[in-house]
Amino acid sequence: MSSETYPNTWRFLKGRVRDSMSRNEKSVMEDLVQDVCQLGHGEKILTRGSVTQRSTFLIEGFVARVNERDGKRQIISIHVPGDFVDLHSYALKKIDHDLMTFGTARVGYVSHVNLDVVMTREPKLARHLWFASHLDAAIHREWIAKLQSLSADGCLAHLITEVHARLKAVAAIEHNSFAFPLTQTELAETCGTTPVHMNRVVRKLREQGLADISRKKITILDAEGLAALAQFDMGYLYQNLPEPVRA
Amino acid sequence: MSSETYPNTWRFLKGRVRDSMSRNEKSVMEDLVQDVCQLGHGEKILTRGSVTQRSTFLIEGFVARVNERDGKRQIISIHVPGDFVDLHSYALKKIDHDLMTFGTARVGYVSHVNLDVVMTREPKLARHLWFASHLDAAIHREWIAKLQSLSADGCLAHLITEVHARLKAVAAIEHNSFAFPLTQTELAETCGTTPVHMNRVVRKLREQGLADISRKKITILDAEGLAALAQFDMGYLYQNLPEPVRA
DNA sequence: CGATACGTTGATCCATTTCAAGATTGGTGG
DNA sequence: CCACCAATCTTGAAATGGATCAACGTATCG
């Protein structure tokens, strides 16, 4: 699980799969990730409707799923290092949204042909990948619940708290401060509000001593207060499970 | 694919998997669904946090994923016949929300042990199941986009249009009218608004000649108008793909 | 040093919430 | 079959969060 042995996938292994994978499965996983490359800020990895023969694995940085229709842009979900960003393109082929980097990012690609091999020869690893896509859906569901029930400040608090928790789980963060290269306008596009209102919400969180967002960096000032505002209950991230092991 | 040969799973086969499954795979699928039973309205199938050794397959009726925390209830997603309602519990084990029936429903159960067997011996079928859970996530994403960008009437229009499209895809509907056993309060819980406001939105749709919701039955009066209000683009349902076939 | 993206602020308007009350419906027992 | 109850639906009025429009301040970078 060290970053030397598994330079590309160690965060995935750490964040999700823990210790239940064999050494062999871990190295199969590491070998799946190919064509590693460095991307700049705001680069589009895929666009809506495009057909692809490989899935994108995020090694470092942030990638978001973005909807762009008739001029308006929405950010549907945000990915942290160690995430498969579009694993669903394996089964779905077409992709239903754009994929773009926020800040510089390092990604690798997993060819669908190789995933076929995993499906037939490595059922346990396949199940771990399935776990990852189910976790993705669970994160979507939680976000639906928050968009339904919370106002903009609660949504922003949730976003901050969730990203922080996910970064921590993959050891991509140490303290209560982390780089997060979204502008206020993009935060608004994530929370389903307007840039103007998001500006006020950001200020409110700062004034209340909960969190400070400035220069594309988030500093958590009061984690408990934030979690309370977001009604955050991290069960849906499935991080403390002993791990989905089957006999 | 007939309802005689595959009495439990034919809607699943029709709606999602089409013709790319072998006769053998189809009957393996049919045999997976066991302990079929009829449930009454408002029955809870599972509750948040419970650990389960089997997943629920919806044969007839509606089941929703429901969040109930400190008195407030939210409806996260709605399932139609032919859906796996909690396939994610296979990989995740614990479930992050409640599952309850709306109206009477017939469900069957798929044991996780048997899914293990599918994973090892039927990789193609496993891939089809994975497809189903990815589709689920795509539906979540679309709902996120709608909650972010549309007001309550647009959300309701989307809900109606999506459910209609999904029911049509599994041949559970013929005309522009279908039973949908949610009260206005429950529609509000789905769209993230209040019962009072939902009442006004329902009336508005009726007055505009778009749709009529009464006595737990939805009649679509102007499908195009509804779709326009919802900015509906059914690509995310992946219904017209030739099918995810791999060489 | 000017261009351009980003952040900030004020004023007004509208969708939605909230509180409160009344009408309708469906189901149940007498 | 009617009376009654509980759930559901409906309506009004007042309060509010957020959208919108418009302007101005402030980084940042070639």
XYZ file of C-alpha atoms (C1' of nucleotides) in Angstrom:
554
model
C 0.000 0.000 0.000
C 2.991 2.268 0.063
C 3.415 4.997 -2.489
C 6.600 3.356 -3.741
C 5.086 -0.024 -4.489
C 1.817 1.315 -5.848
C 2.654 4.804 -7.068
C -0.620 5.308 -8.926
C -3.210 3.368 -6.996
C -2.063 3.506 -3.389
C -4.681 6.083 -2.476
C -7.395 3.919 -3.957
C -6.067 0.971 -1.999
C -5.864 2.989 1.165
C -9.159 4.814 0.877
C -11.418 2.038 -0.158
C -10.032 -1.366 -0.269
C -7.890 -1.452 2.820
C -6.263 -4.704 3.617
C -8.617 -7.167 2.100
C -6.878 -7.373 -1.249
C -4.153 -9.823 -1.963
C -0.745 -8.629 -3.013
C -1.455 -10.019 -6.446
C -4.744 -8.168 -6.797
C -3.083 -4.962 -5.739
C -0.461 -5.260 -8.401
C -3.052 -6.198 -11.023
C -4.852 -3.020 -10.009
C -1.678 -0.973 -10.247
C -0.970 -2.378 -13.691
C -4.453 -1.514 -14.898
C -3.656 2.169 -14.704
C -1.739 3.147 -17.820
C -0.811 6.177 -19.876
C -0.387 8.317 -16.796
C -0.270 11.979 -17.672
C -0.278 15.391 -16.098
C -3.098 17.768 -16.974
C -3.443 21.502 -16.534
C -6.276 23.417 -14.941
C -9.651 23.388 -16.676
C -8.810 20.690 -19.179
C -11.636 18.594 -20.493
C -10.979 14.887 -20.243
C -14.211 13.814 -21.909
C -17.322 15.533 -23.149
C -20.945 14.511 -22.866
C -22.038 11.946 -25.392
C -18.571 10.846 -26.328
C -17.904 7.148 -26.565
C -14.823 5.844 -24.856
C -12.877 2.619 -24.609
C -11.183 3.434 -21.339
C -11.952 4.831 -17.916
C -10.127 7.584 -16.110
C -8.413 7.080 -12.778
C -7.530 10.170 -10.772
C -4.095 9.965 -9.179
C -3.616 13.523 -7.956
C -5.708 16.677 -8.035
C -9.384 17.260 -8.619
C -11.695 16.304 -11.449
C -15.370 17.201 -11.600
C -18.321 15.937 -13.573
C -19.811 18.893 -15.286
C -23.022 19.524 -17.163
C -22.980 22.229 -19.761
C -26.251 22.903 -21.533
C -27.383 26.043 -23.271
C -24.730 28.185 -21.684
C -25.390 27.253 -18.087
C -22.852 25.096 -16.330
C -23.476 22.775 -13.403
C -21.032 20.766 -11.363
C -22.563 17.413 -10.546
C -19.832 15.768 -8.520
C -16.261 16.252 -7.471
C -13.576 13.622 -7.368
C -10.556 13.290 -5.165
C -7.310 11.382 -5.698
C -7.829 7.644 -5.715
C -11.252 7.881 -7.406
C -12.298 6.281 -10.609
C -13.826 9.266 -12.298
C -15.783 7.537 -15.021
C -15.742 3.883 -14.222
C -19.358 3.825 -15.361
C -18.242 4.356 -18.941
C -17.075 0.739 -18.815
C -20.609 -0.602 -18.707
C -22.411 2.415 -20.152
C -19.959 3.209 -22.969
C -21.335 6.679 -23.563
C -20.865 9.258 -20.899
C -23.662 11.524 -19.725
C -21.642 14.596 -18.740
C -18.319 16.353 -19.236
C -15.237 15.606 -17.206
C -12.826 18.384 -16.403
C -9.882 19.064 -14.177
C -9.843 21.668 -11.436
C -6.312 22.692 -10.790
C -3.535 20.562 -12.177
C -4.166 16.861 -12.006
C -2.469 13.583 -12.735
C -4.629 10.882 -14.247
C -4.181 7.425 -15.681
C -6.388 5.366 -17.928
C -7.805 1.879 -17.575
C -8.752 0.269 -20.831
C -12.114 -1.465 -20.965
C -10.527 -4.452 -22.588
C -8.407 -4.915 -19.490
C -11.484 -4.492 -17.319
C -13.034 -7.366 -19.244
C -10.059 -9.455 -18.269
C -10.517 -8.434 -14.639
C -14.183 -9.380 -14.824
C -13.392 -12.876 -16.016
C -10.201 -13.617 -14.124
C -10.301 -11.485 -10.985
C -13.831 -11.575 -9.611
C -12.738 -10.334 -6.213
C -11.021 -7.310 -7.691
C -14.052 -6.753 -9.909
C -16.156 -6.682 -6.791
C -13.891 -4.032 -5.297
C -14.366 -1.910 -8.386
C -18.089 -2.434 -8.119
C -17.832 -1.272 -4.528
C -16.224 1.921 -5.772
C -19.065 2.660 -8.164
C -21.652 1.917 -5.497
C -19.869 4.300 -3.172
C -20.092 6.883 -5.889
C -23.842 6.390 -6.051
C -24.113 6.648 -2.262
C -22.307 9.986 -2.430
C -24.758 11.108 -5.111
C -27.679 10.115 -2.911
C -26.359 12.054 0.038
C -25.928 15.102 -2.135
C -29.517 14.733 -3.370
C -30.677 14.670 0.241
C -28.687 17.806 1.011
C -29.852 19.712 -2.060
C -33.423 18.830 -1.118
C -33.263 19.851 2.483
C -30.540 22.397 3.122
C -30.138 25.964 2.073
C -27.039 27.182 0.305
C -24.923 27.543 3.440
C -25.732 24.014 4.532
C -24.859 22.681 1.092
C -21.545 24.485 1.086
C -20.815 23.210 4.586
C -21.588 19.699 3.398
C -19.370 20.066 0.368
C -16.451 21.245 2.479
C -16.939 18.560 5.092
C -17.314 15.755 2.569
C -14.306 16.718 0.492
C -12.266 17.046 3.662
C -13.351 13.606 4.853
C -12.619 12.012 1.507
C -9.218 13.655 1.230
C -8.361 12.517 4.721
C -9.371 8.972 3.890
C -6.827 8.834 1.099
C -4.114 10.588 3.077
C -4.158 13.569 0.766
C -4.433 16.029 3.606
C -2.913 16.594 6.960
C -4.437 19.509 8.749
C -7.628 21.481 8.513
C -6.601 23.311 5.429
C -6.418 22.136 1.867
C -6.119 23.484 -1.654
C -9.435 23.469 -3.433
C -9.234 25.205 -6.791
C -12.865 26.209 -7.314
C -13.901 29.813 -7.733
C -16.950 31.136 -5.938
C -18.835 30.918 -9.208
C -17.936 27.229 -9.438
C -18.931 26.624 -5.838
C -22.261 28.193 -6.792
C -22.524 25.846 -9.762
C -22.001 22.954 -7.385
C -24.526 24.032 -4.770
C -27.129 25.073 -7.302
C -27.116 28.732 -6.442
C -25.897 31.995 -7.973
C -22.400 33.462 -7.735
C -23.740 36.495 -5.907
C -25.466 34.419 -3.290
C -22.507 32.086 -2.944
C -20.333 35.081 -2.227
C -22.600 35.958 0.684
C -22.643 32.402 1.921
C -18.861 32.191 1.818
C -18.646 35.376 3.824
C -21.222 34.082 6.290
C -19.205 30.923 6.964
C -16.145 33.060 7.507
C -17.947 35.496 9.822
C -19.393 32.642 11.834
C -15.910 31.222 12.288
C -16.773 27.979 10.528
C -14.558 27.984 7.468
C -12.478 30.306 5.381
C -12.429 30.036 1.612
C -9.981 32.255 -0.122
C -7.481 32.049 -2.915
C -8.706 28.583 -3.865
C -7.852 27.226 -0.471
C -10.245 26.054 2.228
C -9.437 26.333 5.907
C -11.760 24.604 8.309
C -12.043 26.711 11.444
C -14.741 24.775 13.286
C -15.214 21.248 12.007
C -18.024 20.441 14.415
C -19.909 23.604 13.626
C -19.614 22.910 9.920
C -20.786 19.339 10.349
C -23.757 20.557 12.383
C -24.709 23.093 9.732
C -24.456 20.390 7.082
C -26.179 17.802 9.279
C -23.234 15.660 8.321
C -23.274 11.978 9.169
C -20.444 10.224 7.435
C -21.956 6.757 7.423
C -22.637 7.015 3.701
C -18.915 7.164 2.956
C -18.527 3.627 4.281
C -15.084 4.391 5.624
C -15.178 2.601 8.927
C -16.431 -0.716 7.741
C -14.100 -3.607 8.470
C -14.378 -4.002 4.673
C -16.679 -5.883 2.377
C -15.073 -9.285 2.585
C -16.834 -12.371 1.420
C -16.127 -15.881 2.564
C -38.005 -12.438 -22.630
C -41.668 -13.319 -22.363
C -43.494 -13.029 -19.087
C -44.150 -16.782 -19.116
C -40.540 -17.862 -19.449
C -39.144 -15.202 -17.116
C -42.048 -14.294 -14.846
C -39.944 -12.313 -12.389
C -37.173 -10.783 -14.417
C -38.652 -10.193 -17.866
C -38.998 -6.468 -17.242
C -35.367 -6.274 -16.237
C -34.405 -8.162 -19.363
C -36.599 -5.986 -21.539
C -35.754 -2.666 -19.992
C -32.039 -2.929 -19.712
C -30.399 -5.908 -21.119
C -32.269 -6.357 -24.366
C -31.110 -9.107 -26.576
C -27.479 -9.339 -25.705
C -27.878 -11.971 -23.034
C -27.723 -15.630 -23.796
C -30.657 -17.869 -22.996
C -28.559 -19.418 -20.267
C -27.717 -16.094 -18.672
C -31.348 -15.103 -18.714
C -32.387 -18.193 -16.861
C -29.529 -17.808 -14.377
C -30.866 -14.323 -13.799
C -34.404 -15.577 -13.350
C -33.239 -18.190 -10.877
C -31.370 -15.590 -8.845
C -34.646 -14.016 -7.761
C -36.056 -16.046 -4.898
C -38.544 -15.800 -2.044
C -40.938 -13.744 -4.125
C -43.552 -12.071 -1.978
C -46.327 -9.538 -2.142
C -46.082 -6.453 0.059
C -48.686 -3.935 1.121
C -48.509 -0.164 0.882
C -45.984 1.645 3.035
C -44.089 -1.428 4.158
C -40.467 -1.026 5.062
C -38.217 -3.520 3.353
C -35.016 -2.386 5.025
C -34.011 0.403 7.339
C -30.950 2.593 7.338
C -27.908 1.012 8.884
C -29.193 -2.525 8.705
C -26.872 -5.193 7.406
C -28.240 -7.562 4.822
C -27.170 -10.731 3.039
C -29.464 -10.280 0.072
C -30.584 -7.642 -2.387
C -34.134 -6.753 -3.313
C -35.474 -7.050 -6.832
C -38.682 -5.187 -7.658
C -41.058 -7.229 -9.793
C -44.197 -5.113 -9.674
C -45.137 -1.808 -8.047
C -43.040 1.002 -6.641
C -40.329 1.102 -4.013
C -38.552 4.246 -2.894
C -35.340 4.954 -1.060
C -36.239 7.098 1.879
C -34.264 9.104 4.380
C -35.823 9.648 7.756
C -33.845 11.759 10.188
C -35.098 13.736 13.142
C -38.691 13.594 12.041
C -38.207 14.892 8.512
C -38.624 12.455 5.682
C -37.013 12.695 2.258
C -37.500 10.519 -0.777
C -34.180 10.041 -2.513
C -35.117 7.861 -5.448
C -38.011 5.917 -6.846
C -37.844 2.484 -8.392
C -39.975 0.912 -11.055
C -40.601 -2.760 -11.854
C -37.498 -4.503 -13.146
C -35.158 -2.492 -10.931
C -32.724 -3.818 -8.416
C -33.624 -1.647 -5.495
C -30.592 -2.210 -3.318
C -28.071 -4.009 -5.430
C -25.461 -1.806 -3.770
C -25.956 -3.659 -0.511
C -24.067 -6.517 -2.190
C -20.802 -4.631 -2.162
C -21.567 -2.156 0.591
C -23.262 -4.564 3.023
C -24.805 -1.804 5.117
C -27.493 0.294 3.581
C -27.520 4.070 3.852
C -31.291 4.693 3.743
C -34.668 3.071 4.255
C -36.491 1.143 1.581
C -40.259 1.272 1.487
C -43.082 0.310 -0.818
C -45.494 2.781 -2.340
C -48.677 0.996 -3.159
C -48.684 -2.762 -3.185
C -45.583 -4.328 -4.625
C -44.157 -7.696 -5.480
C -40.489 -8.207 -4.745
C -37.990 -11.038 -4.810
C -34.628 -11.433 -3.152
C -31.204 -12.210 -4.534
C -28.816 -13.657 -2.010
C -25.324 -12.213 -1.948
C -23.870 -15.684 -1.874
C -25.470 -16.333 -5.243
C -24.154 -13.030 -6.516
C -20.687 -14.244 -5.558
C -21.266 -17.226 -7.767
C -22.355 -14.966 -10.601
C -19.234 -12.878 -10.135
C -16.967 -15.853 -10.510
C -18.834 -17.934 -13.079
C -20.891 -15.486 -15.128
C -18.761 -12.421 -15.778
C -20.997 -11.248 -18.601
C -24.073 -11.355 -16.430
C -22.127 -9.644 -13.660
C -21.342 -6.895 -16.113
C -25.025 -6.489 -16.862
C -25.742 -6.109 -13.170
C -22.973 -3.569 -12.937
C -24.599 -1.758 -15.819
C -27.798 -1.605 -13.785
C -26.074 -0.002 -10.829
C -24.288 2.494 -13.076
C -27.620 3.410 -14.610
C -28.888 4.005 -11.113
C -26.039 6.421 -10.497
C -26.721 8.187 -13.800
C -30.326 8.693 -12.712
C -29.065 10.115 -9.418
C -26.802 12.522 -11.296
C -29.616 13.755 -13.484
C -31.752 14.352 -10.432
C -28.908 16.315 -8.822
C -28.742 18.487 -11.930
C -32.479 19.096 -11.816
C -32.582 19.882 -8.102
C -29.744 22.342 -8.663
C -31.234 24.169 -11.590
C -35.005 23.856 -11.715
C -37.720 25.217 -9.503
C -40.331 22.955 -7.985
C -42.525 22.774 -11.070
C -39.594 21.769 -13.246
C -38.583 19.089 -10.754
C -42.070 17.680 -10.654
C -42.234 17.713 -14.438
C -38.938 15.845 -14.538
C -40.123 13.294 -12.017
C -43.280 12.601 -14.013
C -41.446 12.406 -17.314
C -38.701 10.163 -15.995
C -41.007 7.720 -14.266
C -43.140 7.593 -17.385
C -40.121 6.887 -19.583
C -38.846 4.196 -17.250
C -42.229 2.514 -16.983
C -42.574 2.543 -20.745
C -39.151 0.978 -21.134
C -40.231 -2.025 -19.085
C -43.653 -2.268 -20.709
C -45.396 -1.419 -17.481
C -47.522 1.253 -19.090
C -49.530 1.697 -22.227
C -50.979 5.148 -22.500
C -50.276 8.508 -20.972
C -51.767 7.631 -17.669
C -50.396 5.491 -14.878
C -50.976 4.736 -11.233
C -48.477 6.501 -9.017
C -49.301 6.086 -5.360
C -47.557 9.122 -3.869
C -49.441 11.762 -1.959
C -48.738 15.426 -2.587
C -46.781 15.475 0.645
C -44.632 12.640 -0.655
C -44.142 14.366 -3.992
C -42.956 17.334 -1.955
C -40.547 15.093 -0.070
C -39.168 13.964 -3.416
C -38.768 17.407 -4.937
C -37.398 18.967 -1.778
C -40.240 21.373 -1.214
C -43.173 21.776 1.162
C -46.574 20.096 0.870
C -48.281 23.471 0.552
C -46.094 24.537 -2.305
C -46.349 21.162 -3.998
C -50.093 21.519 -3.930
C -49.794 24.758 -5.851
C -47.328 23.264 -8.292
C -49.632 20.314 -8.937
C -52.469 22.715 -9.627
C -50.275 24.792 -11.888
C -49.381 21.776 -14.023
C -53.051 20.947 -14.262
C -54.062 24.491 -15.149
C -51.363 24.697 -17.790
C -52.697 21.518 -19.340
C -49.425 19.651 -18.790
C -50.342 16.880 -16.393
C -53.044 15.888 -13.998
C -52.217 14.295 -10.665
C -55.162 13.101 -8.683
C -56.151 10.116 -6.639
C -52.642 8.700 -6.859
C -52.789 8.570 -10.611
C -50.829 10.660 -13.085
C -52.208 11.601 -16.479
C -49.830 13.227 -18.903
C -51.735 15.782 -20.933
C -48.871 17.364 -22.850
C -45.749 15.246 -22.923
C -43.724 17.746 -24.931
C -44.696 20.634 -22.708
C -43.735 18.649 -19.629
C -40.406 17.639 -21.137
C -39.702 21.261 -22.026
C -40.499 22.428 -18.499
C -38.202 19.715 -17.137
C -35.542 20.329 -19.803
C -35.746 16.614 -20.236
C -33.173 14.859 -22.374
C -33.440 11.145 -21.933
C -29.904 10.282 -22.955
C -28.975 9.547 -19.365
C -31.408 6.618 -19.276
C -29.294 4.821 -21.881
C -32.355 3.232 -23.420
C -31.574 3.535 -27.095
C -28.082 2.156 -27.058
C -27.590 -0.905 -29.233
C -26.440 -2.375 -25.925
C -23.165 -2.551 -24.107
C -21.713 -5.554 -25.867
C -18.076 -6.380 -25.644
C -16.074 -8.354 -28.126
C -0.004 48.870 -17.335
C -4.068 47.556 -19.325
C -6.950 43.398 -19.887
C -9.633 40.017 -17.840
C -11.284 37.099 -14.515
C -12.795 37.108 -9.842
C -14.817 38.946 -5.699
C -17.896 42.280 -3.293
C -21.922 45.100 -2.376
C -26.692 47.294 -2.714
C -31.457 47.353 -4.272
C -35.418 45.147 -6.021
C -38.302 41.212 -7.204
C -40.047 36.620 -7.054
C -40.330 31.775 -5.588
C -40.961 29.364 -1.676
C -41.709 28.830 3.358
C -44.376 29.242 7.161
C -48.443 29.503 9.883
C -53.190 28.888 10.084
C -57.631 27.373 8.798
C -61.002 25.036 6.139
C -62.717 21.584 2.546
C -62.570 16.977 0.670
C -61.825 12.291 0.563
C -61.527 7.462 1.978
C -62.131 4.160 5.275
C -64.408 2.225 9.567
C -67.681 0.824 12.734
C -72.356 1.335 14.258
C -76.236 3.338 4.701
C -74.856 6.878 7.503
C -71.727 9.091 10.860
C -67.467 9.910 11.976
C -62.461 10.166 11.922
C -58.112 10.740 10.024
C -55.530 11.691 6.273
C -55.144 14.440 2.437
C -55.893 18.342 -0.206
C -56.779 23.332 -0.668
C -56.553 28.231 0.105
C -54.988 32.834 2.131
C -51.725 36.068 4.076
C -47.278 37.309 5.840
C -42.372 36.537 6.093
C -38.020 35.210 3.935
C -34.285 33.237 1.265
C -32.425 33.536 -2.896
C -32.441 35.399 -7.782
C -31.595 39.106 -10.591
C -29.658 43.359 -12.307
C -26.171 46.507 -12.001
C -22.096 48.531 -10.476
C -17.668 48.715 -8.441
C -13.321 46.914 -6.189
C -9.325 43.748 -6.542
C -6.214 40.320 -7.889
C -3.419 38.391 -11.514
C -0.831 38.014 -15.595
C 1.230 38.845 -20.111
